[in-house]
mmCIF file of C-alpha atoms in Angstrom:
data_model
loop_
_atom_site.group_PDB
_atom_site.id
_atom_site.type_symbol
_atom_site.label_atom_id
_atom_site.label_comp_id
_atom_site.label_asym_id
_atom_site.label_seq_id
_atom_site.Cartn_x
_atom_site.Cartn_y
_atom_site.Cartn_z
ATOM 1 C CA MET A 1 0.007 -0.021 -0.028
ATOM 2 C CA SER A 2 1.434 3.432 -0.917
ATOM 3 C CA GLN A 3 1.574 6.299 1.536
ATOM 4 C CA GLY A 4 -1.535 7.731 -0.006
ATOM 5 C CA GLY A 5 -3.453 4.426 0.575
ATOM 6 C CA MET A 6 -3.660 3.546 -3.094
ATOM 7 C CA PRO A 7 -3.276 -0.228 -3.921
ATOM 8 C CA TRP A 8 -0.224 -0.653 -6.165
ATOM 9 C CA PRO A 9 -0.477 -2.741 -9.308
ATOM 10 C CA GLY A 10 2.134 -5.422 -9.799
ATOM 11 C CA GLU A 11 4.452 -7.125 -7.433
ATOM 12 C CA ARG A 12 5.640 -5.321 -4.322
ATOM 13 C CA ALA A 13 8.524 -5.803 -1.972
ATOM 14 C CA ARG A 14 8.354 -3.675 1.254
ATOM 15 C CA VAL A 15 11.688 -2.610 2.689
ATOM 16 C CA PRO A 16 11.189 -2.163 6.498
ATOM 17 C CA VAL A 17 14.042 0.068 7.402
ATOM 18 C CA GLY A 18 13.382 3.000 9.721
ATOM 19 C CA ALA A 19 10.383 4.795 8.208
ATOM 20 C CA ALA A 20 9.511 1.759 6.112
ATOM 21 C CA TYR A 21 9.170 2.293 2.383
ATOM 22 C CA ASP A 22 7.922 0.356 -0.602
ATOM 23 C CA VAL A 23 9.874 -0.977 -3.492
ATOM 24 C CA VAL A 24 7.255 -1.589 -6.061
ATOM 25 C CA ILE A 25 8.001 -3.951 -8.934
ATOM 26 C CA GLY A 26 5.642 -4.496 -11.917
ATOM 27 C CA HIS A 27 4.365 -2.959 -15.168
ATOM 28 C CA ASP A 28 2.648 0.330 -15.983
ATOM 29 C CA LEU A 29 3.718 1.969 -12.666
ATOM 30 C CA LEU A 30 5.032 5.361 -13.746
ATOM 31 C CA GLY A 31 1.651 7.089 -13.397
ATOM 32 C CA ALA A 32 1.515 6.207 -9.741
ATOM 33 C CA VAL A 33 4.839 7.733 -8.705
ATOM 34 C CA GLY A 34 3.005 10.782 -7.292
ATOM 35 C CA GLU A 35 1.284 8.434 -4.781
ATOM 36 C CA LEU A 36 4.616 8.375 -2.836
ATOM 37 C CA LEU A 37 4.698 12.145 -2.217
ATOM 38 C CA PRO A 38 4.214 13.372 1.332
ATOM 39 C CA PRO A 39 1.040 15.537 1.602
ATOM 40 C CA THR A 40 3.109 18.555 2.558
ATOM 41 C CA ALA A 41 5.249 18.546 -0.609
ATOM 42 C CA ALA A 42 4.836 21.524 -2.958
ATOM 43 C CA ARG A 43 7.876 21.273 -5.238
ATOM 44 C CA ALA A 44 9.914 18.362 -6.745
ATOM 45 C CA LEU A 45 13.289 18.478 -8.357
ATOM 46 C CA LEU A 46 13.204 15.986 -11.208
ATOM 47 C CA VAL A 47 16.765 14.697 -11.707
ATOM 48 C CA HIS A 48 17.401 12.942 -14.994
ATOM 49 C CA THR A 49 19.765 12.730 -17.978
ATOM 50 C CA GLY A 50 17.292 13.604 -20.782
ATOM 51 C CA ARG A 51 17.822 10.173 -22.429
ATOM 52 C CA LEU A 52 14.325 8.799 -21.540
ATOM 53 C CA PRO A 53 11.958 11.665 -22.414
ATOM 54 C CA GLY A 54 8.879 9.424 -22.421
ATOM 55 C CA VAL A 55 9.602 8.021 -18.942
ATOM 56 C CA VAL A 56 10.491 11.518 -17.540
ATOM 57 C CA ALA A 57 7.255 12.929 -18.979
ATOM 58 C CA ALA A 58 5.130 10.150 -17.459
ATOM 59 C CA VAL A 59 6.736 10.760 -14.040
ATOM 60 C CA ARG A 60 6.371 14.567 -14.399
ATOM 61 C CA GLU A 61 2.663 14.126 -15.223
ATOM 62 C CA SER A 62 2.138 11.984 -12.197
ATOM 63 C CA LEU A 63 3.726 14.600 -9.956
ATOM 64 C CA VAL A 64 1.908 17.503 -11.592
ATOM 65 C CA GLY A 65 -1.316 15.548 -11.090
ATOM 66 C CA LYS A 66 -0.758 15.874 -7.351
ATOM 67 C CA GLY A 67 -0.465 19.670 -7.597
ATOM 68 C CA ILE A 68 3.368 19.624 -7.465
ATOM 69 C CA ARG A 69 5.523 22.295 -9.226
ATOM 70 C CA VAL A 70 8.198 20.320 -11.007
ATOM 71 C CA VAL A 71 11.660 21.724 -11.592
ATOM 72 C CA ASP A 72 13.959 19.975 -14.069
ATOM 73 C CA GLY A 73 17.437 18.929 -12.949
ATOM 74 C CA LEU A 74 19.182 17.845 -16.120
ATOM 75 C CA VAL A 75 22.521 16.055 -15.431
ATOM 76 C CA PRO A 76 25.219 14.329 -17.462
ATOM 77 C CA ASP A 77 25.011 10.638 -18.337
ATOM 78 C CA ALA A 78 26.755 7.814 -16.510
ATOM 79 C CA GLU A 79 29.448 8.447 -13.881
ATOM 80 C CA ALA A 80 29.970 12.007 -15.085
ATOM 81 C CA ALA A 81 26.753 12.819 -13.160
ATOM 82 C CA LYS A 82 28.320 11.772 -9.873
ATOM 83 C CA THR A 83 30.634 14.751 -9.204
ATOM 84 C CA ILE A 84 30.585 17.512 -6.603
ATOM 85 C CA GLU A 85 30.215 20.039 -9.438
ATOM 86 C CA VAL A 86 26.947 18.524 -10.661
ATOM 87 C CA ALA A 87 25.675 18.171 -7.071
ATOM 88 C CA ALA A 88 26.529 21.841 -6.416
ATOM 89 C CA ARG A 89 24.654 22.952 -9.513
ATOM 90 C CA LEU A 90 21.513 21.108 -8.329
ATOM 91 C CA TRP A 91 21.806 22.671 -4.848
ATOM 92 C CA GLU A 92 21.866 26.045 -6.580
ATOM 93 C CA VAL A 93 18.595 25.119 -8.319
ATOM 94 C CA LEU A 94 17.064 24.087 -5.030
ATOM 95 C CA GLY A 95 18.132 27.381 -3.517
ATOM 96 C CA ARG A 96 16.767 29.472 -6.368
ATOM 97 C CA GLU A 97 13.531 27.563 -6.262
ATOM 98 C CA SER A 98 13.126 28.024 -2.479
ATOM 99 C CA PHE A 99 12.923 24.224 -1.798
ATOM 100 C CA THR A 100 12.087 23.565 1.883
ATOM 101 C CA ARG A 101 12.294 20.447 4.091
ATOM 102 C CA THR A 102 8.836 19.350 2.987
ATOM 103 C CA ASP A 103 9.755 19.303 -0.755
ATOM 104 C CA VAL A 104 11.252 16.347 -2.590
ATOM 105 C CA VAL A 105 13.851 15.203 -5.067
ATOM 106 C CA VAL A 106 12.967 12.527 -7.617
ATOM 107 C CA GLY A 107 15.720 10.620 -9.400
ATOM 108 C CA VAL A 108 14.754 9.063 -12.749
ATOM 109 C CA GLY A 109 17.473 7.064 -14.445
ATOM 110 C CA GLY A 110 20.207 4.480 -13.791
ATOM 111 C CA GLY A 111 22.239 4.001 -10.621
ATOM 112 C CA THR A 112 24.388 7.107 -11.139
ATOM 113 C CA VAL A 113 21.253 9.302 -11.206
ATOM 114 C CA THR A 114 19.652 7.663 -8.192
ATOM 115 C CA ASP A 115 22.942 7.865 -6.206
ATOM 116 C CA LEU A 116 23.331 11.577 -7.149
ATOM 117 C CA ALA A 117 19.660 12.453 -6.523
ATOM 118 C CA GLY A 118 19.756 10.789 -3.071
ATOM 119 C CA TRP A 119 22.989 12.593 -2.062
ATOM 120 C CA VAL A 120 21.630 15.944 -3.190
ATOM 121 C CA ALA A 121 18.524 15.269 -1.123
ATOM 122 C CA ALA A 122 20.506 14.078 1.856
ATOM 123 C CA ALA A 123 22.673 17.123 2.042
ATOM 124 C CA TRP A 124 20.049 19.845 1.207
ATOM 125 C CA LEU A 125 18.743 21.299 4.507
ATOM 126 C CA ARG A 126 20.371 18.210 6.188
ATOM 127 C CA GLY A 127 17.828 15.965 4.521
ATOM 128 C CA VAL A 128 14.759 16.155 2.355
ATOM 129 C CA GLY A 129 12.582 13.428 0.969
ATOM 130 C CA PHE A 130 13.502 11.666 -2.320
ATOM 131 C CA ILE A 131 11.943 9.123 -4.594
ATOM 132 C CA ASN A 132 13.781 6.803 -6.848
ATOM 133 C CA VAL A 133 12.541 5.686 -10.276
ATOM 134 C CA PRO A 134 15.257 3.339 -11.486
ATOM 135 C CA THR A 135 15.358 2.610 -15.185
ATOM 136 C CA THR A 136 18.039 -0.070 -15.374
ATOM 137 C CA VAL A 137 18.287 -3.480 -13.865
ATOM 138 C CA LEU A 138 21.322 -2.480 -11.883
ATOM 139 C CA ALA A 139 19.551 0.550 -10.338
ATOM 140 C CA MET A 140 16.469 -1.448 -9.531
ATOM 141 C CA VAL A 141 18.281 -4.194 -7.616
ATOM 142 C CA ASP A 142 21.179 -2.212 -6.241
ATOM 143 C CA ALA A 143 21.666 1.515 -6.431
ATOM 144 C CA ALA A 144 18.039 2.641 -5.810
ATOM 145 C CA VAL A 145 17.473 0.355 -2.784
ATOM 146 C CA GLY A 146 19.061 0.523 0.594
ATOM 147 C CA GLY A 147 19.576 4.171 1.407
ATOM 148 C CA LYS A 148 23.173 4.586 0.127
ATOM 149 C CA THR A 149 23.753 7.814 -1.754
ATOM 150 C CA GLY A 150 27.003 9.300 -2.949
ATOM 151 C CA ILE A 151 29.268 10.829 -5.572
ATOM 152 C CA ASN A 152 32.785 9.911 -6.834
ATOM 153 C CA THR A 153 36.047 11.715 -6.334
ATOM 154 C CA ALA A 154 39.370 11.476 -8.229
ATOM 155 C CA GLU A 155 40.487 9.065 -5.469
ATOM 156 C CA GLY A 156 37.726 6.550 -5.814
ATOM 157 C CA LYS A 157 34.081 5.622 -6.270
ATOM 158 C CA ASN A 158 31.392 6.494 -3.729
ATOM 159 C CA LEU A 159 33.848 7.853 -1.178
ATOM 160 C CA VAL A 160 31.638 10.844 -0.419
ATOM 161 C CA GLY A 161 27.986 10.230 0.495
ATOM 162 C CA ALA A 162 25.478 9.581 3.219
ATOM 163 C CA PHE A 163 22.890 6.975 4.320
ATOM 164 C CA HIS A 164 19.568 8.526 3.415
ATOM 165 C CA GLU A 165 16.462 6.376 2.813
ATOM 166 C CA PRO A 166 14.024 7.122 0.020
ATOM 167 C CA LEU A 167 10.314 7.679 0.393
ATOM 168 C CA GLY A 168 9.851 4.878 -2.069
ATOM 169 C CA VAL A 169 11.215 3.137 -5.141
ATOM 170 C CA VAL A 170 9.232 2.470 -8.306
ATOM 171 C CA CYS A 171 10.569 -0.272 -10.598
ATOM 172 C CA ASP A 172 8.484 -0.259 -13.789
ATOM 173 C CA LEU A 173 9.768 -3.180 -15.915
ATOM 174 C CA ASP A 174 8.312 -1.599 -19.039
ATOM 175 C CA VAL A 175 11.240 0.755 -19.116
ATOM 176 C CA LEU A 176 13.704 -2.194 -19.487
ATOM 177 C CA GLY A 177 12.393 -3.133 -22.927
ATOM 178 C CA GLY A 178 14.638 -0.716 -24.750
ATOM 179 C CA LEU A 179 17.691 -1.495 -22.576
ATOM 180 C CA PRO A 180 20.538 -2.981 -24.653
ATOM 181 C CA GLU A 181 21.249 -6.641 -23.886
ATOM 182 C CA VAL A 182 24.802 -5.840 -22.626
ATOM 183 C CA ASP A 183 23.377 -3.384 -20.077
ATOM 184 C CA PHE A 184 20.633 -5.691 -18.943
ATOM 185 C CA ALA A 185 23.216 -8.400 -18.364
ATOM 186 C CA ALA A 186 25.516 -6.016 -16.534
ATOM 187 C CA GLY A 187 22.647 -5.256 -14.136
ATOM 188 C CA MET A 188 22.038 -8.948 -13.636
ATOM 189 C CA ALA A 189 25.489 -9.327 -12.244
ATOM 190 C CA GLU A 190 24.027 -7.834 -9.005
ATOM 191 C CA VAL A 191 21.145 -10.318 -9.122
ATOM 192 C CA ILE A 192 23.599 -13.224 -9.628
ATOM 193 C CA LYS A 193 25.536 -11.868 -6.671
ATOM 194 C CA ALA A 194 22.380 -12.147 -4.540
ATOM 195 C CA GLY A 195 22.163 -15.804 -5.679
ATOM 196 C CA PHE A 196 25.692 -16.646 -4.517
ATOM 197 C CA ILE A 197 25.575 -14.865 -1.166
ATOM 198 C CA ASP A 198 21.899 -15.581 -0.095
ATOM 199 C CA ASP A 199 19.316 -17.073 -2.591
ATOM 200 C CA PRO A 200 20.660 -19.962 -4.694
ATOM 201 C CA LEU A 201 17.323 -20.263 -6.470
ATOM 202 C CA ILE A 202 18.349 -17.220 -8.472
ATOM 203 C CA LEU A 203 21.265 -19.223 -9.843
ATOM 204 C CA GLU A 204 18.994 -22.173 -10.684
ATOM 205 C CA ILE A 205 16.593 -19.978 -12.616
ATOM 206 C CA ILE A 206 19.479 -18.570 -14.727
ATOM 207 C CA GLU A 207 21.113 -21.993 -15.205
ATOM 208 C CA ALA A 208 17.789 -23.316 -16.464
ATOM 209 C CA ASP A 209 17.367 -20.373 -18.830
ATOM 210 C CA PRO A 210 20.460 -18.208 -19.349
ATOM 211 C CA GLY A 211 18.333 -15.873 -21.519
ATOM 212 C CA ALA A 212 16.655 -14.688 -18.348
ATOM 213 C CA ALA A 213 19.882 -12.805 -17.490
ATOM 214 C CA ARG A 214 20.099 -11.138 -20.912
ATOM 215 C CA ARG A 215 16.600 -9.697 -21.634
ATOM 216 C CA VAL A 216 13.153 -9.032 -20.155
ATOM 217 C CA GLY A 217 11.082 -12.168 -19.955
ATOM 218 C CA SER A 218 8.700 -14.291 -17.803
ATOM 219 C CA GLN A 219 11.357 -14.629 -15.082
ATOM 220 C CA THR A 220 12.254 -10.933 -14.801
ATOM 221 C CA VAL A 221 9.824 -10.066 -12.003
ATOM 222 C CA GLU A 222 10.857 -12.981 -9.867
ATOM 223 C CA LEU A 223 14.630 -12.368 -10.377
ATOM 224 C CA ILE A 224 14.374 -8.687 -9.530
ATOM 225 C CA GLU A 225 12.046 -9.281 -6.622
ATOM 226 C CA ARG A 226 14.254 -11.921 -5.151
ATOM 227 C CA ALA A 227 17.374 -9.671 -5.390
ATOM 228 C CA VAL A 228 15.467 -6.720 -3.841
ATOM 229 C CA ALA A 229 14.059 -8.911 -1.115
ATOM 230 C CA MET A 230 17.582 -10.171 -0.243
ATOM 231 C CA LYS A 231 18.887 -6.652 -0.064
ATOM 232 C CA ALA A 232 15.866 -5.576 2.020
ATOM 233 C CA ARG A 233 16.533 -8.270 4.571
ATOM 234 C CA VAL A 234 20.213 -7.321 4.891
ATOM 235 C CA VAL A 235 19.634 -3.561 4.972
ATOM 236 C CA SER A 236 16.886 -3.852 7.509
ATOM 237 C CA ALA A 237 19.265 -5.657 9.923
ATOM 238 C CA ASP A 238 22.249 -3.286 9.194
ATOM 239 C CA LEU A 239 21.374 0.079 7.681
ATOM 240 C CA ARG A 240 24.801 1.644 8.146
ATOM 241 C CA GLU A 241 27.056 -1.172 7.124
ATOM 242 C CA ALA A 242 28.302 -1.953 10.675
ATOM 243 C CA GLY A 243 28.484 -5.668 9.988
ATOM 244 C CA LEU A 244 26.075 -7.819 7.968
ATOM 245 C CA ARG A 245 25.584 -5.379 5.157
ATOM 246 C CA GLU A 246 29.182 -5.705 4.102
ATOM 247 C CA ILE A 247 28.234 -9.056 2.403
ATOM 248 C CA LEU A 248 26.525 -6.993 -0.315
ATOM 249 C CA ASN A 249 29.928 -5.958 -1.417
ATOM 250 C CA TYR A 250 30.713 -9.434 -2.720
ATOM 251 C CA GLY A 251 32.924 -8.869 -5.776
ATOM 252 C CA HIS A 252 33.037 -5.125 -5.270
ATOM 253 C CA THR A 253 36.552 -4.600 -3.779
ATOM 254 C CA LEU A 254 38.267 -5.614 -6.963
ATOM 255 C CA GLY A 255 35.324 -4.500 -9.050
ATOM 256 C CA HIS A 256 35.506 -0.912 -7.926
ATOM 257 C CA ALA A 257 39.293 -0.965 -8.430
ATOM 258 C CA ILE A 258 38.854 -2.097 -11.973
ATOM 259 C CA GLU A 259 36.196 0.617 -12.628
ATOM 260 C CA GLN A 260 38.439 3.285 -11.340
ATOM 261 C CA HIS A 261 41.511 1.988 -13.309
ATOM 262 C CA ALA A 262 39.287 2.017 -16.473
ATOM 263 C CA ALA A 263 38.193 5.559 -15.764
ATOM 264 C CA TYR A 264 34.639 4.090 -15.453
ATOM 265 C CA ALA A 265 34.564 3.054 -19.045
ATOM 266 C CA MET A 266 33.690 -0.469 -17.929
ATOM 267 C CA ARG A 267 30.110 -1.183 -16.799
ATOM 268 C CA HIS A 268 29.795 -1.657 -13.054
ATOM 269 C CA GLY A 269 28.171 -5.065 -13.362
ATOM 270 C CA GLU A 270 30.989 -6.286 -15.711
ATOM 271 C CA ALA A 271 33.594 -5.129 -13.129
ATOM 272 C CA VAL A 272 31.650 -6.799 -10.294
ATOM 273 C CA SER A 273 31.421 -10.032 -12.317
ATOM 274 C CA ILE A 274 35.213 -10.115 -12.548
ATOM 275 C CA GLY A 275 35.430 -9.227 -8.851
ATOM 276 C CA MET A 276 33.168 -12.136 -7.859
ATOM 277 C CA VAL A 277 35.352 -14.604 -9.790
ATOM 278 C CA PHE A 278 38.408 -13.149 -7.947
ATOM 279 C CA ALA A 279 36.649 -13.513 -4.664
ATOM 280 C CA ALA A 280 35.848 -17.135 -5.507
ATOM 281 C CA GLU A 281 39.578 -17.699 -6.421
ATOM 282 C CA LEU A 282 40.530 -16.228 -3.042
ATOM 283 C CA ALA A 283 38.116 -18.564 -1.279
ATOM 284 C CA HIS A 284 39.164 -21.616 -3.287
ATOM 285 C CA ARG A 285 42.776 -21.045 -2.715
ATOM 286 C CA SER A 286 42.114 -20.486 0.994
ATOM 287 C CA GLY A 287 40.334 -23.859 1.127
ATOM 288 C CA LEU A 288 36.937 -22.340 1.810
ATOM 289 C CA ILE A 289 35.132 -23.537 -1.339
ATOM 290 C CA ASP A 290 35.589 -26.436 -3.734
ATOM 291 C CA ASP A 291 36.340 -26.662 -7.475
ATOM 292 C CA VAL A 292 32.588 -26.983 -8.256
ATOM 293 C CA LEU A 293 31.504 -23.670 -6.657
ATOM 294 C CA LEU A 294 34.508 -21.876 -8.215
ATOM 295 C CA GLN A 295 33.546 -23.074 -11.640
ATOM 296 C CA ARG A 296 29.859 -22.340 -11.000
ATOM 297 C CA HIS A 297 30.865 -18.643 -10.788
ATOM 298 C CA ARG A 298 32.467 -18.764 -14.226
ATOM 299 C CA ASP A 299 29.559 -20.790 -15.690
ATOM 300 C CA VAL A 300 26.651 -18.653 -14.437
ATOM 301 C CA LEU A 301 28.278 -15.303 -15.097
ATOM 302 C CA GLY A 302 29.588 -16.435 -18.437
ATOM 303 C CA SER A 303 26.233 -17.675 -19.539
ATOM 304 C CA ALA A 304 24.900 -14.217 -18.855
ATOM 305 C CA GLY A 305 27.500 -12.786 -21.258
ATOM 306 C CA LEU A 306 29.477 -11.229 -18.329
ATOM 307 C CA PRO A 307 33.319 -11.255 -18.235
ATOM 308 C CA THR A 308 35.026 -13.755 -15.959
ATOM 309 C CA ARG A 309 38.681 -12.932 -16.930
ATOM 310 C CA TYR A 310 40.802 -9.800 -16.714
ATOM 311 C CA ALA A 311 44.338 -8.795 -17.651
ATOM 312 C CA ASP A 312 44.103 -5.106 -18.476
ATOM 313 C CA ALA A 313 45.944 -3.916 -15.359
ATOM 314 C CA SER A 314 48.640 -5.270 -12.992
ATOM 315 C CA LEU A 315 47.688 -6.332 -9.564
ATOM 316 C CA GLU A 316 49.944 -3.623 -8.120
ATOM 317 C CA GLU A 317 47.900 -0.951 -9.985
ATOM 318 C CA LEU A 318 44.635 -2.299 -8.633
ATOM 319 C CA LEU A 319 45.913 -2.676 -5.100
ATOM 320 C CA VAL A 320 46.437 1.140 -4.903
ATOM 321 C CA ALA A 321 42.716 1.554 -5.660
ATOM 322 C CA MET A 322 41.714 -1.319 -3.326
ATOM 323 C CA SER A 323 43.600 0.260 -0.492
ATOM 324 C CA ARG A 324 41.098 3.099 -0.619
ATOM 325 C CA ASP A 325 38.031 0.772 -0.589
ATOM 326 C CA LYS A 326 35.475 1.546 2.120
ATOM 327 C CA LYS A 327 35.904 -1.832 3.619
ATOM 328 C CA THR A 328 39.689 -1.405 4.164
ATOM 329 C CA ARG A 329 40.684 -0.796 7.761
ATOM 330 C CA GLY A 330 44.025 1.036 8.025
ATOM 331 C CA SER A 331 46.364 -0.937 5.612
ATOM 332 C CA THR A 332 44.453 -4.185 5.966
ATOM 333 C CA LEU A 333 42.440 -5.312 2.931
ATOM 334 C CA ARG A 334 39.055 -7.062 3.655
ATOM 335 C CA PHE A 335 37.285 -9.152 1.075
ATOM 336 C CA VAL A 336 33.785 -10.724 1.206
ATOM 337 C CA VAL A 337 34.166 -14.341 0.195
ATOM 338 C CA LEU A 338 32.107 -17.536 0.482
ATOM 339 C CA GLU A 339 32.751 -20.502 2.693
ATOM 340 C CA GLY A 340 30.017 -22.376 0.896
ATOM 341 C CA LEU A 341 27.051 -21.462 -1.362
ATOM 342 C CA ALA A 342 25.012 -18.694 0.313
ATOM 343 C CA GLN A 343 27.522 -18.635 3.195
ATOM 344 C CA PRO A 344 29.412 -15.280 2.986
ATOM 345 C CA THR A 345 32.246 -14.529 5.295
ATOM 346 C CA ARG A 346 35.171 -12.102 5.415
ATOM 347 C CA LEU A 347 38.825 -12.704 4.403
ATOM 348 C CA ILE A 348 40.877 -10.211 6.253
ATOM 349 C CA GLY A 349 44.428 -9.318 5.376
ATOM 350 C CA PRO A 350 45.167 -11.976 2.738
ATOM 351 C CA SER A 351 48.876 -12.457 2.008
ATOM 352 C CA SER A 352 50.451 -10.971 -1.048
ATOM 353 C CA GLU A 353 51.046 -14.542 -2.310
ATOM 354 C CA LEU A 354 47.360 -15.409 -2.109
ATOM 355 C CA LEU A 355 46.308 -12.208 -3.754
ATOM 356 C CA SER A 356 48.807 -12.822 -6.611
ATOM 357 C CA ALA A 357 47.659 -16.454 -7.127
ATOM 358 C CA ALA A 358 44.011 -15.422 -7.136
ATOM 359 C CA TYR A 359 44.652 -12.630 -9.606
ATOM 360 C CA ALA A 360 46.625 -15.029 -11.882
ATOM 361 C CA GLY A 361 43.530 -17.147 -11.959
ATOM 362 C CA LEU A 362 41.696 -14.304 -13.822
ATOM 363 C CA GLY A 363 44.261 -14.297 -16.639
#
């Protein structure tokens, strides 16, 4: 049920974190985005890249239908949106338009847009409401859910940000129809991650039908809902990443380092796919998992068209970026690994010999 009491069409996962919010998954949902608005809102900053004019128009119409004055916040595409300069420009707009604590920010787009919109909302007047309308698989299952917001710096990805929960998240699967297969699959890397760390049925669905990880189909609602439900469970138990939530970073320590080294030219999901294989290599060489589970990583990710090998940088180059990872404590690297299927744990301070051997396994 939305905040306005309107029954939502389609599937729905409820994320009970703090002031609990809905993650709504289904079809033909854009016209109901306005239902998530607080009754006191008078203005909305609509943050988007301009690449999906039909989607933006539908969201704008839904907001206007609730009597909201909508202000456009056009931003660059991809990681170029997640800079302090872009955020500052949006804050200037909020100031000029006299946005108050009862007004809202609405992010329509991929994960970079929802990350940015959430950070802008978190910092303005020390926190105003925001709504996420993710338009990619990656944003639906990862960036738009869980209350993490942030921007990048030259030193690394997502190093500046805040925990700030949305008023709601609307995942309209109709917007995925025009998504290129390579982008759909990259988003599915985060769904597959959920399968390895928590919900093996996700892996079974994809193993039975690898096409489900490449394009919208009959399994899409279930795959996305399962990934969102997994993240909801983890975030509900650990909003601020004090312990359990760290498991969501499976594959991300090396993945973020690869992204930074590639100047964000590689898709996030592709980098995380490589990072998961690296984590599996670390676990295998530490005696935590067997050959079968290691190979299952390569098989499932490869069947989705995701990369499982990497040789475009030296380990030494990537270690510089990994040393700035948010999970690092002092000079000690920490990796999320498995000690069995759906049994995540932490590998703290692996030796240089283990790191080198695992990285060689990616070659």
